[in-house]
Coordinates of C-alpha atoms in Angstrom, one line a residue:
Chain A
M27 CA 175.5 166.4 12.5
T28 CA 175.7 162.8 11.1
A29 CA 177.7 161.6 14.0
L30 CA 174.9 162.4 16.4
P31 CA 172.6 159.5 17.3
L32 CA 169.2 159.2 15.6
R33 CA 166.3 160.0 18.0
I34 CA 163.6 159.3 15.4
E35 CA 164.1 156.9 12.5
A36 CA 160.9 156.3 10.6
S37 CA 160.9 154.6 7.2
G38 CA 158.1 154.0 4.8
L39 CA 155.4 155.1 7.2
T40 CA 152.0 154.8 5.6
K41 CA 148.5 155.6 6.8
R42 CA 145.4 155.2 4.6
F43 CA 142.0 156.4 5.4
G44 CA 139.7 154.5 3.1
G45 CA 141.6 154.4 -0.2
I46 CA 143.5 157.6 0.4
A47 CA 147.1 157.4 1.6
V48 CA 147.2 160.4 3.9
V49 CA 150.8 159.6 4.8
D50 CA 152.4 157.7 1.9
A51 CA 155.7 155.9 2.6
V52 CA 157.3 158.7 4.4
S53 CA 160.8 158.3 5.8
F54 CA 161.8 160.8 8.5
Q55 CA 164.8 161.2 10.8
A56 CA 165.6 163.5 13.6
H57 CA 169.0 163.5 15.2
A58 CA 169.8 164.3 18.8
G59 CA 169.8 168.0 19.4
E60 CA 168.1 168.9 16.2
I61 CA 165.1 171.2 15.7
V62 CA 163.4 169.9 12.6
G63 CA 160.7 171.9 11.0
L64 CA 157.7 170.1 9.3
I65 CA 155.8 172.3 6.9
G66 CA 153.4 171.9 4.1
P67 CA 150.0 173.1 2.9
N68 CA 146.9 172.1 4.8
G69 CA 146.1 168.4 4.3
A70 CA 149.7 167.5 3.5
G71 CA 149.6 164.9 6.3
K72 CA 151.8 166.6 8.9
T73 CA 149.6 166.0 11.9
T74 CA 148.9 162.5 10.7
L75 CA 152.6 161.9 10.6
F76 CA 152.8 163.2 14.2
N77 CA 150.1 160.8 15.1
L78 CA 152.0 157.9 13.6
L79 CA 155.3 159.0 15.3
S80 CA 153.5 159.1 18.7
R81 CA 151.5 155.9 17.9
V82 CA 148.2 157.7 18.5
L83 CA 147.4 156.2 15.1
R84 CA 148.6 152.8 13.9
S85 CA 150.5 152.8 10.8
D86 CA 149.5 150.6 7.9
A87 CA 153.1 150.1 6.8
G88 CA 156.6 151.1 7.7
T89 CA 158.9 151.0 10.7
L90 CA 159.6 153.3 13.5
L91 CA 162.6 153.5 15.8
I92 CA 162.6 155.8 18.8
N93 CA 166.0 156.2 20.4
G94 CA 167.1 153.1 18.6
I95 CA 164.3 151.0 19.9
D96 CA 161.7 149.5 17.7
A97 CA 158.4 151.2 18.4
T98 CA 156.5 150.1 15.3
R99 CA 153.9 148.2 17.3
R100 CA 154.0 149.9 20.6
A101 CA 151.0 151.3 22.5
P102 CA 151.0 155.2 22.7
H103 CA 151.8 155.2 26.4
E104 CA 155.0 153.3 25.8
L105 CA 156.4 156.0 23.6
A106 CA 156.7 158.4 26.6
T107 CA 158.9 155.7 28.2
L108 CA 161.0 155.5 25.1
G109 CA 161.5 159.3 25.3
L110 CA 159.0 160.8 22.9
V111 CA 156.1 163.1 23.9
R112 CA 154.0 165.6 22.0
T113 CA 151.7 168.5 22.1
F114 CA 148.4 168.8 20.2
Q115 CA 147.3 171.2 17.4
L116 CA 144.4 172.3 19.6
A117 CA 145.8 172.5 23.1
R118 CA 144.4 169.6 25.2
E119 CA 144.7 171.0 28.7
L120 CA 142.7 169.0 31.3
D121 CA 140.2 171.7 32.2
R122 CA 139.1 170.6 35.7
L123 CA 142.6 169.7 36.9
T124 CA 144.7 172.6 38.3
V125 CA 147.7 173.8 36.3
L126 CA 150.1 172.0 38.7
E127 CA 148.1 168.8 38.5
N128 CA 148.3 169.0 34.7
V129 CA 152.0 169.0 34.9
L130 CA 152.3 166.5 37.7
L131 CA 150.4 164.0 35.5
A132 CA 153.4 163.8 33.2
A133 CA 155.7 162.6 36.0
R134 CA 157.4 159.4 35.2
D135 CA 157.6 156.6 37.8
N136 CA 155.5 158.4 40.4
R137 CA 154.9 155.6 43.0
G138 CA 151.5 157.0 44.0
E139 CA 150.2 156.4 40.5
R140 CA 150.3 152.6 41.2
L141 CA 147.2 151.2 42.8
F142 CA 149.0 149.2 45.4
D143 CA 151.3 152.1 46.5
A144 CA 148.5 154.6 46.5
L145 CA 146.4 152.3 48.8
C146 CA 148.9 150.6 51.0
R147 CA 152.0 152.8 51.1
P148 CA 150.8 156.4 51.9
A149 CA 154.2 157.5 53.3
A150 CA 156.2 156.5 50.2
T151 CA 153.5 157.9 48.0
R152 CA 153.7 161.3 49.8
K153 CA 157.4 161.3 49.6
S154 CA 157.6 160.7 45.9
E155 CA 154.7 163.2 45.3
H156 CA 156.7 165.9 47.1
A157 CA 159.7 165.3 44.9
M158 CA 157.4 165.5 41.8
I159 CA 155.8 168.7 43.0
Q160 CA 159.3 170.3 43.2
Q161 CA 160.0 169.2 39.6
A162 CA 156.6 170.3 38.3
R163 CA 157.1 173.7 39.8
E164 CA 160.5 174.0 38.1
A165 CA 158.8 173.0 34.8
L166 CA 156.1 175.6 35.4
S167 CA 158.6 178.4 36.1
I168 CA 160.6 177.5 33.0
V169 CA 157.4 178.3 30.9
S170 CA 156.5 181.3 33.2
L171 CA 153.3 179.7 34.5
A172 CA 154.4 179.3 38.1
P173 CA 152.0 182.1 39.4
H174 CA 149.0 180.2 37.9
E175 CA 149.7 176.8 39.5
A176 CA 146.6 176.7 41.6
K177 CA 144.1 177.7 38.8
P178 CA 142.1 175.2 37.0
A179 CA 143.7 174.8 33.6
A180 CA 140.4 176.0 31.9
A181 CA 141.2 179.5 33.3
L182 CA 144.4 179.8 31.2
S183 CA 144.5 181.8 27.9
G184 CA 145.0 180.0 24.6
G185 CA 148.7 180.7 24.6
Q186 CA 149.2 179.7 28.2
K187 CA 147.5 176.4 27.5
K188 CA 150.2 175.8 24.8
L189 CA 152.8 176.6 27.4
L190 CA 151.2 174.2 29.8
E191 CA 151.5 171.5 27.2
L192 CA 155.1 172.3 26.9
A193 CA 155.6 172.2 30.6
R194 CA 154.0 168.7 30.6
C195 CA 156.5 167.6 28.0
L196 CA 159.4 168.9 30.2
M197 CA 158.0 167.2 33.2
S198 CA 157.9 163.9 31.4
G199 CA 161.7 164.0 31.0
A200 CA 161.4 162.9 27.4
D201 CA 164.2 163.9 25.1
I202 CA 162.1 164.1 22.0
I203 CA 159.3 166.7 21.8
L204 CA 156.8 167.0 19.0
L205 CA 155.2 170.4 18.8
D206 CA 152.1 170.7 16.7
E207 CA 151.5 174.3 15.7
I208 CA 152.5 175.6 19.1
A209 CA 152.4 179.2 17.9
A210 CA 149.0 179.0 16.2
G211 CA 146.4 181.3 17.7
V212 CA 148.8 182.6 20.2
A213 CA 149.3 186.3 21.0
P214 CA 152.5 187.7 19.2
H215 CA 154.4 188.5 22.3
L216 CA 153.8 184.9 23.6
V217 CA 155.0 183.5 20.2
E218 CA 158.3 185.2 20.8
E219 CA 158.5 183.7 24.3
I220 CA 157.7 180.2 23.0
V221 CA 160.3 180.5 20.3
D222 CA 163.0 181.6 22.7
L223 CA 162.0 178.9 25.1
V224 CA 162.2 176.1 22.5
A225 CA 165.6 177.4 21.4
R226 CA 166.8 177.5 25.0
L227 CA 165.5 174.0 25.8
N228 CA 167.3 172.7 22.8
R229 CA 170.5 174.5 23.5
E230 CA 170.7 174.0 27.3
H231 CA 168.8 170.8 27.9
G232 CA 169.7 169.0 24.6
K233 CA 166.0 168.4 23.7
T234 CA 165.3 167.3 20.2
F235 CA 162.2 169.0 18.6
V236 CA 160.1 168.4 15.6
V237 CA 158.0 171.4 14.9
I238 CA 154.9 171.7 12.7
E239 CA 154.3 175.4 12.1
H240 CA 152.7 177.7 9.5
N241 CA 154.5 180.7 10.9
V242 CA 157.4 181.0 8.5
G243 CA 159.2 183.3 10.9
V244 CA 159.1 180.7 13.7
I245 CA 160.4 178.0 11.3
S246 CA 163.2 180.1 9.9
R247 CA 164.4 181.2 13.4
L248 CA 164.3 177.8 15.0
C249 CA 164.9 175.0 12.5
S250 CA 168.3 173.8 11.3
R251 CA 166.5 171.5 8.9
V252 CA 163.1 171.7 7.3
V253 CA 161.0 168.8 5.9
V254 CA 158.3 169.8 3.4
M255 CA 155.2 167.6 2.9
A256 CA 152.5 167.7 0.3
Q257 CA 149.7 165.3 -0.4
G258 CA 151.1 162.7 2.0
S259 CA 154.7 162.7 0.8
V260 CA 157.9 164.4 1.6
I261 CA 158.7 166.7 -1.4
A262 CA 161.7 168.6 -0.2
E263 CA 164.2 168.6 2.7
G264 CA 167.0 170.9 3.6
S265 CA 167.9 174.2 5.2
F266 CA 165.2 176.9 5.3
E267 CA 167.0 178.8 2.5
T268 CA 167.2 175.8 0.3
I269 CA 163.6 174.8 0.6
S270 CA 162.3 178.3 0.2
R271 CA 163.9 178.4 -3.3
D272 CA 162.7 174.8 -4.2
A273 CA 160.3 175.0 -7.2
N274 CA 158.3 172.0 -5.9
V275 CA 157.7 173.6 -2.6
I276 CA 156.6 176.9 -4.1
A277 CA 154.3 175.1 -6.5
S278 CA 152.7 173.1 -3.6
Y279 CA 151.9 176.2 -1.7
L280 CA 150.9 178.5 -4.6
G281 CA 149.6 175.9 -7.1
Q282 CA 151.3 174.9 -10.3
A283 CA 152.0 177.8 -12.6
A284 CA 150.3 177.4 -16.0
Chain B
M9 CA 108.8 153.6 63.8
E10 CA 112.3 153.0 65.2
S11 CA 112.7 149.7 63.4
Y12 CA 111.4 151.4 60.2
L13 CA 114.1 154.0 60.5
I14 CA 116.8 151.4 61.0
A15 CA 115.6 149.5 57.9
I16 CA 115.7 152.7 55.9
L17 CA 119.2 153.5 57.1
T18 CA 120.3 150.0 56.2
I19 CA 119.1 150.3 52.7
A20 CA 120.5 153.9 52.4
G21 CA 123.9 152.5 53.5
I22 CA 123.8 149.8 50.8
Y23 CA 122.8 152.5 48.3
A24 CA 125.7 154.6 49.6
V25 CA 128.1 151.8 48.8
L26 CA 126.7 151.4 45.3
A27 CA 126.9 155.2 44.8
L28 CA 130.5 155.3 46.0
A29 CA 131.4 152.4 43.6
L30 CA 129.7 154.3 40.8
N31 CA 131.6 157.4 41.8
L32 CA 134.9 155.6 41.3
Q33 CA 133.8 154.4 37.9
F34 CA 131.9 157.4 36.6
G35 CA 132.6 160.3 38.9
M36 CA 136.4 159.9 38.9
T37 CA 137.2 157.8 35.8
G38 CA 134.3 158.8 33.5
L39 CA 133.2 155.2 32.8
I40 CA 129.5 154.9 32.2
N41 CA 128.1 151.9 34.0
F42 CA 124.4 151.5 33.4
G43 CA 124.6 148.0 34.7
V44 CA 125.0 148.7 38.4
V45 CA 122.2 146.3 39.3
G46 CA 123.9 143.5 37.3
F47 CA 126.9 143.5 39.6
Y48 CA 124.7 144.1 42.6
G49 CA 122.4 141.2 41.7
L50 CA 125.3 138.9 40.8
G51 CA 126.8 139.5 44.2
A52 CA 123.5 138.8 45.9
Y53 CA 122.8 135.6 44.1
T54 CA 126.4 134.3 44.3
S55 CA 126.4 134.8 48.0
A56 CA 122.9 133.2 48.4
L57 CA 123.9 130.2 46.3
V58 CA 127.2 129.6 48.1
T59 CA 125.7 129.8 51.6
E60 CA 122.4 127.9 50.9
L61 CA 123.5 125.2 48.4
L62 CA 127.0 124.6 49.7
G63 CA 126.2 125.3 53.3
L64 CA 129.1 127.7 53.8
P65 CA 129.0 130.6 56.2
F66 CA 128.2 134.2 55.3
A67 CA 131.9 135.2 55.0
A68 CA 132.4 132.6 52.3
G69 CA 129.3 134.0 50.5
L70 CA 130.7 137.5 50.7
A71 CA 134.1 136.3 49.5
A72 CA 132.5 134.5 46.6
A73 CA 130.4 137.5 45.7
I74 CA 133.6 139.7 45.6
A75 CA 135.4 137.2 43.4
V76 CA 132.5 136.9 41.0
G77 CA 132.1 140.6 40.9
A78 CA 135.7 141.0 40.1
V79 CA 135.6 138.5 37.2
A80 CA 132.3 139.9 35.8
G81 CA 133.7 143.5 36.1
A82 CA 136.9 142.5 34.3
A83 CA 135.0 140.6 31.6
A84 CA 132.4 143.4 30.9
S85 CA 135.0 146.2 30.9
G86 CA 137.8 144.2 29.3
L87 CA 135.7 143.5 26.3
S88 CA 134.5 147.0 25.7
L89 CA 137.0 149.5 27.3
R90 CA 139.1 149.7 24.2
L91 CA 136.0 151.1 22.5
S92 CA 134.8 154.6 23.2
G93 CA 132.7 155.4 26.3
D94 CA 129.2 154.9 24.8
F95 CA 130.0 151.2 24.0
L96 CA 130.8 150.5 27.7
A97 CA 127.4 152.0 28.6
I98 CA 125.6 149.7 26.1
V99 CA 127.6 146.6 27.2
T100 CA 126.9 147.2 30.9
L101 CA 123.2 147.8 30.2
G102 CA 123.1 144.5 28.3
F103 CA 125.1 142.8 31.0
A104 CA 122.6 143.8 33.7
E105 CA 119.7 142.7 31.5
T106 CA 121.4 139.3 30.8
V107 CA 121.9 138.8 34.5
R108 CA 118.3 139.5 35.2
L109 CA 117.1 137.2 32.5
V110 CA 119.3 134.4 33.7
L111 CA 118.1 134.8 37.3
N112 CA 114.5 134.8 36.1
N113 CA 114.8 131.8 33.8
E114 CA 117.3 129.4 35.4
D115 CA 114.7 128.2 37.7
W116 CA 116.6 125.0 38.8
L117 CA 119.3 127.2 40.3
T118 CA 117.8 130.6 41.3
R119 CA 114.1 129.5 41.7
G120 CA 113.3 132.3 39.2
P121 CA 110.7 134.9 40.1
R122 CA 109.4 133.0 43.1
G123 CA 112.5 134.2 44.9
F124 CA 115.4 132.6 46.7
I125 CA 115.2 132.2 50.4
I126 CA 118.3 132.7 52.4
S127 CA 118.5 131.3 56.0
T128 CA 122.2 131.9 56.6
R129 CA 122.7 135.1 58.6
P130 CA 125.9 136.6 59.9
V131 CA 124.1 137.5 63.2
P132 CA 124.5 135.8 66.5
D133 CA 121.2 134.0 67.4
T134 CA 121.1 135.5 70.9
L135 CA 120.5 139.1 69.5
G136 CA 116.8 138.8 68.9
R137 CA 114.9 140.7 66.2
D138 CA 115.8 144.3 67.1
G139 CA 119.4 143.4 67.9
A140 CA 119.7 141.7 64.5
S141 CA 118.5 144.8 62.7
L142 CA 121.0 146.9 64.5
F143 CA 123.7 144.4 63.8
Y144 CA 122.9 144.6 60.1
L145 CA 122.9 148.3 60.1
G146 CA 126.4 148.2 61.7
L147 CA 127.6 145.7 59.1
V148 CA 126.4 147.9 56.3
L149 CA 128.0 151.0 57.9
V150 CA 131.3 149.1 58.2
L151 CA 131.2 148.3 54.5
A152 CA 130.3 151.8 53.6
L153 CA 133.0 153.2 55.8
V154 CA 135.7 150.9 54.4
A155 CA 134.5 151.7 50.8
F156 CA 134.6 155.5 51.6
L157 CA 138.1 155.4 53.2
V158 CA 139.6 153.3 50.4
L159 CA 138.1 155.5 47.6
E160 CA 138.9 158.7 49.4
R161 CA 142.5 157.7 49.7
L162 CA 142.5 156.8 46.0
R163 CA 140.9 160.1 45.1
R164 CA 143.5 162.1 46.9
S165 CA 146.5 160.1 45.6
P166 CA 148.3 160.5 42.3
Y167 CA 146.4 157.4 41.2
G168 CA 143.2 159.4 41.5
R169 CA 144.7 162.3 39.6
T170 CA 145.5 159.9 36.7
L171 CA 141.9 158.6 36.8
R172 CA 140.6 162.2 36.6
A173 CA 142.9 162.9 33.8
I174 CA 141.6 159.9 31.9
R175 CA 138.0 161.2 32.5
E176 CA 138.9 164.6 31.1
D177 CA 140.7 163.5 28.0
D178 CA 142.2 160.0 27.7
L179 CA 144.6 160.9 24.9
V180 CA 146.6 163.2 27.1
P181 CA 147.5 160.7 29.9
A182 CA 148.1 158.1 27.1
T183 CA 150.7 160.2 25.3
L184 CA 152.3 161.1 28.7
G185 CA 153.0 157.4 29.4
K186 CA 149.9 156.3 31.4
N187 CA 148.4 152.9 30.5
V188 CA 144.9 154.1 30.2
F189 CA 143.4 150.7 29.6
A190 CA 144.9 149.3 32.8
Y191 CA 143.7 152.2 34.9
R192 CA 140.2 152.0 33.5
L193 CA 140.1 148.2 34.0
Q194 CA 141.2 148.6 37.6
A195 CA 138.8 151.3 38.4
F196 CA 135.9 149.4 36.9
V197 CA 136.8 146.1 38.7
I198 CA 137.1 147.9 42.1
G199 CA 133.7 149.4 41.5
S200 CA 132.2 146.1 40.5
V201 CA 133.7 144.3 43.5
L202 CA 132.1 146.9 45.8
M203 CA 128.7 146.5 44.1
A204 CA 128.8 142.8 44.4
A205 CA 129.8 143.0 48.1
A206 CA 126.8 145.4 48.7
G207 CA 124.6 142.8 46.9
S208 CA 125.9 140.0 49.2
I209 CA 125.1 142.0 52.4
Y210 CA 121.7 143.0 51.0
A211 CA 120.8 139.4 50.2
H212 CA 121.5 138.2 53.7
Y213 CA 119.7 141.2 55.1
V214 CA 116.4 140.8 53.3
Q215 CA 116.6 137.0 53.2
T216 CA 114.4 136.6 50.2
I217 CA 115.7 137.9 46.9
T218 CA 114.0 137.9 43.5
P219 CA 115.3 139.1 40.2
D220 CA 112.9 142.1 40.6
N221 CA 115.1 143.4 43.4
F222 CA 117.9 144.0 40.7
T223 CA 116.2 145.9 37.9
T224 CA 117.1 149.2 36.2
P225 CA 115.0 151.5 38.5
I226 CA 117.5 150.7 41.3
A227 CA 120.4 151.6 39.0
I228 CA 118.6 154.8 38.2
L229 CA 118.3 155.6 41.9
I230 CA 122.0 155.1 42.3
W231 CA 122.8 157.3 39.3
M232 CA 120.5 160.0 40.7
S233 CA 122.2 159.7 44.1
L234 CA 125.6 160.4 42.4
V235 CA 124.4 163.2 40.2
V236 CA 122.5 164.9 43.0
G237 CA 125.3 164.4 45.5
G238 CA 128.0 165.5 43.2
A239 CA 129.9 163.2 40.8
G240 CA 133.6 163.0 41.7
N241 CA 133.0 163.7 45.4
N242 CA 132.8 160.7 47.7
V243 CA 131.1 162.6 50.4
G244 CA 128.6 163.8 47.8
A245 CA 127.9 160.2 46.7
V246 CA 127.0 159.3 50.3
V247 CA 124.9 162.5 50.8
G248 CA 123.2 161.8 47.5
A249 CA 122.3 158.3 48.5
L250 CA 120.9 159.4 51.8
A251 CA 118.9 162.2 50.2
V252 CA 117.5 160.0 47.4
T253 CA 116.6 157.3 49.9
A254 CA 115.0 159.9 52.2
I255 CA 112.9 161.4 49.4
Y256 CA 112.0 158.0 48.1
E257 CA 111.0 156.5 51.4
G258 CA 109.8 159.7 52.9
S259 CA 107.3 160.1 50.2
R260 CA 105.5 157.1 51.6
F261 CA 104.2 159.3 54.3
L262 CA 102.4 161.5 51.7
M263 CA 99.9 158.7 51.3
P264 CA 97.4 159.8 53.9
F265 CA 97.4 163.3 52.4
I266 CA 96.5 162.2 48.9
P267 CA 93.8 159.6 49.6
W268 CA 92.5 159.6 46.0
L269 CA 95.6 157.9 44.7
N270 CA 95.9 154.1 44.8
A271 CA 99.0 152.3 45.8
E272 CA 100.3 151.9 42.3
Q273 CA 99.8 155.6 41.4
M274 CA 101.5 156.4 44.7
S275 CA 104.6 154.4 43.8
A276 CA 104.7 156.2 40.5
L277 CA 104.4 159.5 42.2
R278 CA 107.4 158.7 44.3
F279 CA 109.5 158.3 41.2
I280 CA 108.0 161.5 39.8
I281 CA 109.1 163.4 43.0
I282 CA 112.7 162.0 42.6
G283 CA 112.6 163.0 38.9
I284 CA 111.6 166.5 39.7
A285 CA 114.3 166.7 42.4
L286 CA 116.9 165.5 39.9
I287 CA 115.8 168.0 37.3
A288 CA 115.9 170.8 39.8
V289 CA 119.5 169.9 40.8
I290 CA 120.7 169.6 37.2
R291 CA 119.1 172.9 36.4
F292 CA 120.2 174.9 39.4
R293 CA 123.3 173.1 40.6
P294 CA 124.7 170.9 37.7
E295 CA 127.8 170.0 39.6
G296 CA 125.7 168.4 42.4
L297 CA 125.1 169.4 46.0
L298 CA 128.8 168.8 46.8
P299 CA 131.0 169.5 43.7
E300 CA 134.2 167.7 43.1
P301 CA 136.9 169.1 45.4
V302 CA 139.9 170.8 43.9
N303 CA 143.3 169.5 45.0
L304 CA 145.0 172.8 45.7
P305 CA 148.8 172.7 45.6
P306 CA 150.6 172.6 49.0
S307 CA 152.1 176.0 49.8
R308 CA 155.7 176.5 48.8
T309 CA 157.0 177.3 52.2
A310 CA 155.2 174.7 54.3
Q311 CA 155.1 171.9 51.8
S312 CA 156.1 169.2 54.2
S313 CA 153.4 170.0 56.8
T314 CA 150.3 170.4 54.7
S315 CA 149.8 167.5 52.3
Q316 CA 146.7 168.6 50.6
Q317 CA 144.5 171.6 51.3
Q318 CA 141.1 171.5 49.7
Y319 CA 138.4 173.9 48.9
Q320 CA 135.3 173.6 46.9
V321 CA 134.6 175.4 43.7
T322 CA 131.1 176.6 43.2
G323 CA 129.9 177.1 39.7
G324 CA 131.3 175.6 36.6
T325 CA 134.9 176.5 35.9
A326 CA 135.1 174.3 32.7
S327 CA 134.9 176.4 29.6

């Protein structure tokens, strides 16, 4: 595992809200091809760490390398170009766009998204859009949403919205995907589907995943390595078996025994 | 009567351009611009000053109005776009008010509330009075048509899709690699440019402009046009502008039937009628007369032949 290149290399990442360090000097790595689990009790700082890794929030301290490139001060939209995309804890589908449009939005280097090309080069715009539509349909069929492509995204079920977010991540071509509670609030049979899908994307497409999840079954099945956070810090790290026996981890979930 | 109709159509055409511009900013991109009249008035006065004080032709006035509109749009939005939506609304409102106060008080330049008289006209002298009116109507319709075609092409393009995505939830396009700030800035500037161009044509049409021509009630009429017509729909913006102008101007003809109202009460009544129409539309058809079209995917088999089929959703689909 150590020979594989580092996809994410964060060190000393810190975020304070007021006086409280919600993420406190956290160092975090993900290697190419890994599925890393990120667990911890509510308020541990997991989603805030995701927000720092995706630059949705600016860190107060620390450095961040994505695919070996310094991303510490990049704007959020530059992270997708560096190869990192994410989903959200509450699915953020774009309700009034169709399912296909939601996925098309994630296309990289679509000429028609540039003002000049959209206005002055309609033929080139159409051509690139057609190629993107093919790709978007492939992404939709991977997540089994192909039959729903013409629906407005608002019409999807909660679980389908999570799949839609995953399809957008695939469409972006990014090799690092952060999944924030992708199984939360999803029907059990769909959870199975999502877990299988993530495993397959990892195995066949070489995608690197970081997964925040409260469903222990999902974590144990997917993750080769689990990072445990509590109160803004990493308190344990290792295989699922190791961390599930760790006294600190048990204490953080169940409270300190008297 | 005929010349009156031409005059109304000319004004309706100018309002249609303003509504189309606002549709790009608000309908498609979700940017709240309460300062429509600021950009409109700035374009009018820029064009007036350039033609009257520098003695340049109308085309130069229009070009100057467009340039000033672009700079003002970039400045107003560049300063506030990084903040959340409400701040842009306040900034644009303040911008329009600042423009109005400057126009009112910088007497040496704008002649203040007495009004600025414009003798430069883009019309050939040989046309006569009726011909000139028709010529202006044609000019306004050309501008409206250009604005419509440009904005409709943008709306159907992937560029327009990105704008709509930003309107729905800016965090999503941002995390998918779209430079949200650049898109918003572009959309706002294109809209401001169109508003300033409309102002320029208006100024040379009416030939006397006062700061009172560019006050918030006009901006409200434009907002009503867009909301009634259907935000996000370019045809809707035009239809809305026509409908609002028709109601506003048409209510003049109510005067003989309600003789006990004086002129001032009558003009208030016209706004009341428009207000009621707006409330009725929002209550019974919140998406406007013509809702935003849905871009249906091309069929899988005939993908190359049909680029974009469209149909209209009725009723709200958003949860």
